Amino acid sequence: MIAGQDVTILGAGIGGLTAAVALAGRGAQVTVLEQAPEITEVGAGLQISPNGVRVLDALGLGDAARSRAMQGRGVWLRDGISGREVIDFSFEKVAPKATFLLFHRADLIDLLAKAARDAGVVIRCGAQVERVTPGLGAATVKLAGAPSCEMGFVIGADGLHSVTHSAMNGARAPFFTGQVAWRATVPATGREPAEATVFMGPGRHMVTYPLRDGTMVNIVAVEERGTWADEGWNHQDDPDNMRKAFSGFCDDAQALLERAETAHLWGLFRHPVALNWHYGHCAILGDAAHPTLPFMAQGAVMAIEDAWVLAACLDRDGPQNGPQRYQLLRRARCEKIVAAAGKNARNYHYANPLARHLGHGALRLAGRLAPQQVFNRFSWIYDADVTKA
Ligand SMILES: Cc1cc2nc3c(=O)[nH]c(=O)nc-3n(C[C@H](O)[C@H](O)[C@H](O)COP(=O)(O)OP(=O)(O)OC[C@H]3O[C@@H](n4cnc5c(N)ncnc54)[C@H](O)[C@@H]3O)c2cc1C
């Protein structure tokens, strides 16, 4: 029912481009409007868990994705101070059939943009949307330097500072969590582990994993602190500040930080999940609907899931009724994931040495006696297959 209809997607991020591929595959005439002068991505890594990989597979992008990404081997939790192992989840043991992919963000964006163009999608860069009016008959979009224009169906995939979200929900009211995240990529030495490693310390933790055939290592380093920092991808910071914050960490962690020539800082804010995901001929997806803290590595994966479900609902029920079903299928799951991510950081950050000793000890024991059960706590996230809904 969406075949032949015009759909305009605002934002050529992971969510917008996945939606473009999914809708073009169902016969829609898709245009993507992106504010950036060209499609580029920041130098950072992205873990795509099996629930996101299933969508890439269903879109026919599975082989290309596997060839552009590294296969995740597992997750290794370590005490950040002593370096001692707390728990080692090998995916071969706890999730042998599941695929976890480790992407450089630019590679995933490039793959999606190419697939979209191949499917006939028009991507217009340098098109900054100033205002969206989600009318009942058609949505109106005002681009910078141009008069307002009626467009068929409009999808706001315009991220954290979404103008489409505001048009349907009013301004967001985020609050600072008291945590900041540095991100950096450093050259690999070849001695780094193949797994994603989490170094857990008092009031801070650091996640590292290999990228691009093991030639690079991605670092996300999170610190609890009172001073506010901006939210966004482009706030550079002196990498010495990151090194200072983790100066008490073990040699393996310090050796990685030592090699960081640049670092970006991101203030971590909690945002309520949007109440309204659609109105009239307009819907939102990805960070526009549900920005999340990065502690479950699910922000981009949820955007990918949203994109599939929205395309399927529009196809099944049309632009009139499809968006309602889309919100029904998506909102509760995303809200649960966002809440779980909000809790996760504190689990890594025991400040009191005794609490840390006991907490790590309990995890270590559970990891030895029943690793599968510990891992299965996340099966509601990873086992979901939205392509079957
Ligand atoms: C440190 C960190 C690590 C993370 N790690 C992971 C991870 O491992 N796995 C994971 O799944 N998620 C991760 N995330 C979350 C993930 O990055 C986001 O959830 C994801 O990028 C959201 O995709 P999106 O397409 O909704 O929005 P975005 O990626 O923000 O894309 C929005 C696009 O819209 C464009 N745009 C915005 N406004 C306008 C406008 N007015 N007009 C036109 N265009 C506009 C932007 O330029 C951009 O291209 C992480 C986040 C952080 C901060």
Coordinates of C-alpha atoms and ligand atoms in Angstrom, one line a residue:
M1 CA 0.0 0.0 0.0
I2 CA 3.0 2.3 0.1
A3 CA 4.1 1.4 -3.4
G4 CA 4.2 4.5 -5.6
Q5 CA 3.6 6.9 -2.8
D6 CA 6.0 9.8 -2.0
V7 CA 7.8 9.6 1.3
T8 CA 10.3 12.2 2.5
I9 CA 12.7 11.3 5.2
L10 CA 14.4 14.0 7.3
G11 CA 18.0 12.9 8.2
A12 CA 20.5 10.6 6.6
G13 CA 21.6 8.9 9.8
I14 CA 21.4 5.2 10.5
G15 CA 17.6 5.3 11.1
G16 CA 16.8 7.5 8.2
L17 CA 18.8 5.5 5.7
T18 CA 17.5 2.2 6.9
A19 CA 14.0 3.5 6.5
A20 CA 14.8 4.7 3.0
V21 CA 16.1 1.2 2.0
A22 CA 13.1 -0.5 3.6
L23 CA 10.5 1.8 2.0
A24 CA 12.2 1.9 -1.4
G25 CA 12.2 -2.0 -1.3
R26 CA 8.4 -1.8 -0.9
G27 CA 8.0 0.4 -3.9
A28 CA 7.8 3.9 -2.3
Q29 CA 9.3 7.0 -4.0
V30 CA 11.7 8.1 -1.3
T31 CA 13.6 11.3 -0.9
V32 CA 16.0 11.9 2.0
L33 CA 16.8 15.5 3.2
E34 CA 20.1 15.8 5.1
Q35 CA 21.4 19.0 6.6
A36 CA 25.1 18.2 6.3
P37 CA 26.7 19.3 3.0
E38 CA 27.7 15.6 2.4
I39 CA 27.2 12.3 4.0
T40 CA 30.0 11.8 6.5
E41 CA 30.2 10.2 9.9
V42 CA 32.2 10.7 13.0
G43 CA 35.2 8.4 13.7
A44 CA 33.6 6.1 16.2
G45 CA 32.6 2.5 16.6
L46 CA 29.1 1.0 16.8
Q47 CA 28.1 -2.4 18.0
I48 CA 25.1 -3.9 16.2
S49 CA 23.5 -6.7 18.1
P50 CA 21.7 -9.7 16.6
N51 CA 18.3 -7.9 16.7
G52 CA 19.7 -5.2 14.4
V53 CA 21.6 -7.7 12.2
R54 CA 18.3 -9.6 11.5
V55 CA 16.9 -6.4 10.0
L56 CA 20.0 -5.9 7.8
D57 CA 19.6 -9.5 6.7
A58 CA 16.0 -9.0 5.9
L59 CA 16.9 -6.0 3.8
G60 CA 19.4 -8.1 1.8
L61 CA 22.3 -6.3 3.3
G62 CA 23.6 -9.1 5.6
D63 CA 26.6 -10.1 3.4
A64 CA 27.7 -6.6 2.8
A65 CA 27.4 -5.8 6.5
R66 CA 29.4 -8.8 7.5
S67 CA 32.1 -7.9 5.0
R68 CA 32.3 -4.3 6.2
A69 CA 32.2 -5.0 10.0
M70 CA 34.1 -7.2 12.4
Q71 CA 32.3 -10.1 14.1
G72 CA 32.0 -9.5 17.8
R73 CA 33.6 -12.5 19.7
G74 CA 32.3 -11.8 23.2
V75 CA 32.3 -9.4 26.2
W76 CA 35.0 -9.4 28.8
L77 CA 34.3 -7.6 32.0
R78 CA 37.4 -6.7 34.0
D79 CA 38.1 -4.8 37.2
G80 CA 39.4 -1.5 35.9
I81 CA 41.9 -1.0 38.7
S82 CA 43.5 -4.4 39.1
G83 CA 42.8 -5.6 35.5
R84 CA 41.5 -8.9 37.0
E85 CA 38.8 -10.7 35.0
V86 CA 35.3 -10.5 36.4
I87 CA 33.4 -12.4 33.7
D88 CA 34.1 -13.5 30.1
F89 CA 31.1 -14.1 27.9
S90 CA 32.3 -15.8 24.8
F91 CA 29.5 -15.5 22.2
E92 CA 30.5 -18.9 20.8
K93 CA 29.5 -20.4 24.1
V94 CA 26.5 -18.3 25.2
A95 CA 25.1 -17.2 21.8
P96 CA 26.6 -19.5 19.2
K97 CA 24.0 -18.7 16.5
A98 CA 23.8 -15.0 17.0
T99 CA 25.8 -12.4 15.1
F100 CA 27.2 -9.3 16.8
L101 CA 28.8 -6.8 14.4
L102 CA 31.4 -4.2 15.3
F103 CA 31.2 -1.3 12.7
H104 CA 33.1 1.8 12.1
R105 CA 30.1 4.2 11.9
A106 CA 31.2 5.6 8.6
D107 CA 31.2 2.1 7.1
L108 CA 27.6 1.4 8.1
I109 CA 26.4 4.8 6.9
D110 CA 28.3 4.3 3.6
L111 CA 26.7 0.8 3.2
L112 CA 23.2 2.1 3.9
A113 CA 23.6 5.2 1.6
K114 CA 24.8 3.1 -1.3
A115 CA 22.0 0.5 -0.8
A116 CA 19.4 3.4 -0.7
R117 CA 20.8 5.0 -3.9
D118 CA 20.9 1.6 -5.6
A119 CA 17.2 1.2 -4.7
G120 CA 16.3 4.6 -6.4
V121 CA 16.3 6.8 -3.2
V122 CA 17.2 10.5 -3.9
I123 CA 19.5 11.8 -1.1
R124 CA 19.7 15.6 -1.0
C125 CA 22.5 17.0 1.2
G126 CA 22.7 20.6 2.4
A127 CA 18.9 20.5 3.0
Q128 CA 18.3 21.8 6.5
V129 CA 14.8 21.4 7.8
E130 CA 13.7 24.4 9.8
R131 CA 10.2 23.4 10.6
V132 CA 7.7 20.6 10.1
T133 CA 4.0 21.0 10.3
P134 CA 2.4 17.5 10.5
G135 CA -1.0 18.2 9.0
L136 CA -3.8 15.6 8.7
G137 CA -3.9 15.6 4.9
A138 CA -0.2 16.1 4.2
A139 CA 2.8 17.3 6.1
T140 CA 4.5 20.6 5.3
V141 CA 8.2 21.0 5.5
K142 CA 10.1 24.3 5.6
L143 CA 13.7 24.1 4.4
A144 CA 16.3 26.9 5.2
G145 CA 16.2 29.4 2.3
A146 CA 13.1 28.0 0.7
P147 CA 9.3 28.4 1.1
S148 CA 7.3 25.8 2.9
C149 CA 6.3 22.8 0.8
E150 CA 3.7 20.1 1.1
M151 CA 5.2 16.6 1.1
G152 CA 3.4 13.2 1.0
F153 CA 4.4 11.3 4.1
V154 CA 7.2 12.7 6.2
I155 CA 9.4 10.7 8.5
G156 CA 11.5 12.6 11.1
A157 CA 14.8 10.7 11.5
D158 CA 16.5 13.9 12.5
G159 CA 18.1 12.6 15.7
L160 CA 18.6 14.1 19.2
H161 CA 17.6 17.7 18.3
S162 CA 14.7 16.6 16.1
V163 CA 12.5 19.4 14.8
T164 CA 9.9 16.8 13.9
H165 CA 9.8 15.5 17.5
S166 CA 9.2 19.1 18.7
A167 CA 6.4 19.6 16.2
M168 CA 4.5 16.6 17.7
N169 CA 5.6 16.7 21.3
G170 CA 6.8 20.2 22.2
A171 CA 10.3 20.8 23.5
R172 CA 12.2 18.0 25.1
A173 CA 13.1 18.2 28.8
P174 CA 16.3 16.3 29.2
F175 CA 18.3 16.2 32.5
F176 CA 22.0 15.8 33.0
T177 CA 22.8 12.3 34.4
G178 CA 26.0 13.5 36.1
Q179 CA 28.0 11.4 33.6
V180 CA 30.2 12.3 30.6
A181 CA 31.6 10.0 27.9
W182 CA 34.8 10.5 26.0
R183 CA 35.1 8.7 22.7
A184 CA 38.2 8.1 20.7
T185 CA 39.7 5.7 18.2
V186 CA 43.3 4.6 18.4
P187 CA 45.6 2.5 16.2
A188 CA 45.8 -1.2 17.3
T189 CA 49.0 -2.9 18.2
G190 CA 47.7 -6.4 17.4
R191 CA 47.8 -7.4 21.0
E192 CA 44.3 -6.2 21.9
P193 CA 41.6 -8.8 22.7
A194 CA 39.1 -9.7 20.0
E195 CA 36.2 -9.2 22.5
A196 CA 34.6 -6.0 23.6
T197 CA 36.3 -5.2 27.0
V198 CA 34.6 -3.3 29.8
F199 CA 37.0 -2.0 32.5
M200 CA 34.9 -1.2 35.5
G201 CA 36.1 1.2 38.2
P202 CA 34.8 3.5 41.0
G203 CA 32.5 6.1 39.3
R204 CA 33.8 5.3 35.9
H205 CA 34.2 2.6 33.2
M206 CA 35.7 2.2 29.8
V207 CA 34.5 0.1 26.9
T208 CA 36.9 -0.9 24.1
Y209 CA 36.6 -3.0 21.0
P210 CA 38.4 -3.6 17.8
L211 CA 37.4 -2.1 14.4
R212 CA 38.3 -2.4 10.8
D213 CA 40.0 -5.8 10.7
G214 CA 41.6 -5.1 14.0
T215 CA 43.6 -2.2 12.8
M216 CA 41.8 0.3 15.2
V217 CA 40.4 0.2 18.7
N218 CA 37.3 2.1 19.7
I219 CA 37.2 3.6 23.2
V220 CA 34.2 5.0 25.1
A221 CA 35.2 6.2 28.5
V222 CA 32.5 7.2 31.0
E223 CA 33.1 9.3 34.1
E224 CA 30.6 10.4 36.8
R225 CA 31.0 14.0 37.6
G226 CA 29.1 17.1 38.6
T227 CA 30.1 19.5 35.9
W228 CA 27.9 19.7 32.9
A229 CA 29.1 19.0 29.4
D230 CA 27.3 19.5 26.1
E231 CA 25.4 16.7 24.3
G232 CA 26.5 16.1 20.7
W233 CA 29.1 14.4 18.5
N234 CA 31.4 17.3 17.8
H235 CA 32.7 18.6 21.2
Q236 CA 36.5 18.1 21.2
D237 CA 38.3 17.8 24.5
D238 CA 42.0 17.4 25.4
P239 CA 42.7 13.7 25.5
D240 CA 44.8 14.4 28.6
N241 CA 41.6 15.0 30.5
M242 CA 40.4 11.5 29.7
R243 CA 43.8 10.1 30.7
K244 CA 43.7 12.0 34.0
A245 CA 40.2 10.7 34.8
F246 CA 41.4 7.1 34.2
S247 CA 44.9 7.4 35.7
G248 CA 44.2 4.9 38.4
F249 CA 43.2 2.2 35.9
C250 CA 45.3 -0.9 35.0
D251 CA 48.2 -0.9 32.5
D252 CA 46.1 -2.4 29.6
A253 CA 43.6 0.4 29.9
Q254 CA 46.3 3.1 30.2
A255 CA 48.2 1.7 27.2
L256 CA 45.1 2.3 25.0
L257 CA 44.4 5.8 26.4
E258 CA 48.1 6.7 25.9
R259 CA 47.6 6.4 22.1
A260 CA 44.6 8.8 21.9
E261 CA 45.6 11.8 19.9
T262 CA 42.1 13.3 19.9
A263 CA 39.1 12.8 22.1
H264 CA 35.5 14.0 21.9
L265 CA 33.4 14.6 25.0
W266 CA 29.7 14.0 25.3
G267 CA 27.4 15.0 28.2
L268 CA 25.1 12.1 29.0
F269 CA 21.4 13.3 29.3
R270 CA 18.3 11.3 30.1
H271 CA 15.4 12.1 27.7
P272 CA 11.9 10.9 28.1
V273 CA 10.7 8.7 25.3
A274 CA 8.4 10.7 23.0
L275 CA 4.7 10.4 23.8
N276 CA 3.5 10.9 20.2
W277 CA 5.4 9.0 17.5
H278 CA 3.0 10.1 14.8
Y279 CA 0.5 12.7 13.8
G280 CA -1.3 13.0 10.5
H281 CA 1.0 12.2 7.7
C282 CA 4.2 12.3 9.8
A283 CA 6.1 9.9 12.1
I284 CA 9.4 9.9 14.0
L285 CA 12.0 7.2 14.6
G286 CA 15.4 6.5 16.1
D287 CA 16.9 9.2 18.4
A288 CA 14.1 11.6 17.3
A289 CA 11.7 9.4 19.3
H290 CA 13.8 7.8 22.0
P291 CA 17.4 9.1 22.6
T292 CA 19.1 6.7 25.0
L293 CA 22.2 6.5 27.1
P294 CA 24.8 4.3 25.3
F295 CA 25.1 1.7 28.1
M296 CA 23.2 -1.1 26.3
A297 CA 24.6 -0.2 22.8
Q298 CA 21.0 -0.1 21.5
G299 CA 20.4 3.4 20.2
A300 CA 21.3 2.7 16.5
V301 CA 19.9 -0.8 16.8
M302 CA 16.5 0.5 17.9
A303 CA 16.6 3.0 15.0
I304 CA 17.1 0.1 12.6
E305 CA 14.3 -1.9 14.2
D306 CA 12.0 1.2 14.1
A307 CA 12.8 1.7 10.4
W308 CA 11.8 -1.9 9.5
V309 CA 8.5 -1.8 11.5
L310 CA 7.5 1.6 10.2
A311 CA 8.0 0.6 6.6
A312 CA 6.1 -2.7 7.2
C313 CA 3.2 -0.8 9.0
L314 CA 2.9 1.8 6.2
D315 CA 2.9 -1.0 3.6
R316 CA 0.3 -3.0 5.5
D317 CA -2.1 -0.3 6.7
G318 CA -1.2 2.7 4.6
P319 CA -0.2 6.2 5.7
Q320 CA -3.5 6.8 7.5
N321 CA -3.5 3.8 9.9
G322 CA 0.0 2.4 9.6
P323 CA 1.7 4.9 12.0
Q324 CA -0.7 4.1 14.8
R325 CA 0.2 0.4 14.6
Y326 CA 3.9 1.3 14.4
Q327 CA 3.8 3.3 17.7
L328 CA 1.9 0.4 19.3
L329 CA 4.5 -2.1 18.2
R330 CA 7.5 0.0 19.1
R331 CA 7.0 2.3 22.0
A332 CA 6.9 -0.1 25.0
R333 CA 9.9 -2.0 23.8
C334 CA 12.0 1.1 23.3
E335 CA 10.9 2.5 26.6
K336 CA 12.1 -0.7 28.3
I337 CA 15.4 -0.6 26.6
V338 CA 16.0 3.1 27.4
A339 CA 15.2 2.4 31.1
A340 CA 17.6 -0.6 31.1
A341 CA 20.4 1.5 29.6
G342 CA 19.8 4.1 32.3
K343 CA 20.4 1.6 35.1
N344 CA 23.4 -0.2 33.5
A345 CA 26.1 2.4 34.1
R346 CA 25.7 2.3 37.9
N347 CA 26.2 -1.5 37.8
Y348 CA 29.7 -0.8 36.5
H349 CA 30.6 2.0 38.9
Y350 CA 30.7 0.7 42.5
A351 CA 32.5 3.6 44.4
N352 CA 32.9 1.7 47.7
P353 CA 35.7 -0.8 47.5
L354 CA 33.8 -3.4 49.6
A355 CA 30.7 -3.0 47.5
R356 CA 32.9 -3.4 44.4
H357 CA 34.6 -6.5 45.8
L358 CA 31.3 -8.1 46.6
G359 CA 29.6 -7.0 43.4
H360 CA 32.4 -8.2 41.2
G361 CA 32.7 -11.4 43.3
A362 CA 29.0 -12.2 42.8
L363 CA 29.3 -11.6 39.1
R364 CA 32.4 -13.7 38.9
L365 CA 30.7 -16.6 40.6
A366 CA 27.6 -16.3 38.5
G367 CA 29.8 -16.2 35.4
R368 CA 31.5 -19.4 36.4
L369 CA 28.5 -21.3 37.5
A370 CA 25.8 -20.2 35.1
P371 CA 27.2 -17.9 32.3
Q372 CA 24.2 -18.8 30.1
Q373 CA 21.7 -17.6 32.7
V374 CA 23.6 -14.3 33.2
F375 CA 23.7 -13.7 29.5
N376 CA 20.0 -14.7 29.1
R377 CA 19.0 -11.6 31.1
F378 CA 19.5 -9.8 27.8
S379 CA 17.7 -12.3 25.6
W380 CA 14.6 -10.1 25.5
I381 CA 16.7 -7.6 23.6
Y382 CA 18.9 -9.7 21.4
D383 CA 16.5 -12.5 20.5
A384 CA 13.8 -10.1 19.2
D385 CA 13.1 -10.4 15.5
V386 CA 11.0 -7.5 14.3
T387 CA 11.1 -8.8 10.7
K388 CA 8.7 -11.5 11.8
A389 CA 6.1 -9.2 13.4
Ligands
LIG1 C1 29.3 7.4 22.7 C2 28.2 6.7 22.1 C3 28.3 5.3 21.7 C4 27.2 4.7 21.1 N1 27.3 3.4 20.8 C5 26.3 2.7 20.2 C6 26.4 1.3 19.9 O1 27.4 0.7 20.0 N2 25.3 0.7 19.3 C7 24.2 1.4 19.1 O2 23.2 0.7 18.6 N3 24.0 2.7 19.4 C8 25.0 3.4 19.9 N4 24.9 4.7 20.2 C9 23.7 5.4 19.9 C10 23.6 5.8 18.4 O3 24.7 6.5 18.0 C11 22.3 6.6 18.1 O4 21.2 6.1 18.8 C12 22.0 6.6 16.6 O5 23.1 7.2 15.9 C13 20.7 7.2 16.3 O6 20.5 7.2 14.9 P1 19.4 8.2 14.2 O7 19.5 7.9 12.8 O8 18.2 8.2 14.9 O9 20.0 9.7 14.5 P2 21.4 10.3 14.0 O10 22.4 9.3 13.9 O11 21.6 11.5 15.0 O12 21.0 10.9 12.6 C14 20.2 12.1 12.4 C15 20.5 12.7 11.1 O13 19.6 13.8 10.9 C16 20.3 14.9 10.4 N5 19.5 16.1 10.8 C17 19.3 16.5 12.1 N6 18.6 17.6 12.1 C18 18.3 17.9 10.8 C19 17.5 18.9 10.2 N7 16.9 19.9 10.9 N8 17.4 18.9 8.8 C20 18.0 17.9 8.1 N9 18.8 16.9 8.7 C21 18.9 16.9 10.0 C22 21.7 14.8 11.1 O14 22.6 15.6 10.4 C23 21.9 13.3 11.0 O15 22.6 12.9 9.8 C24 26.0 5.4 20.8 C25 25.9 6.7 21.2 C26 27.0 7.4 21.8 C27 26.8 8.8 22.2

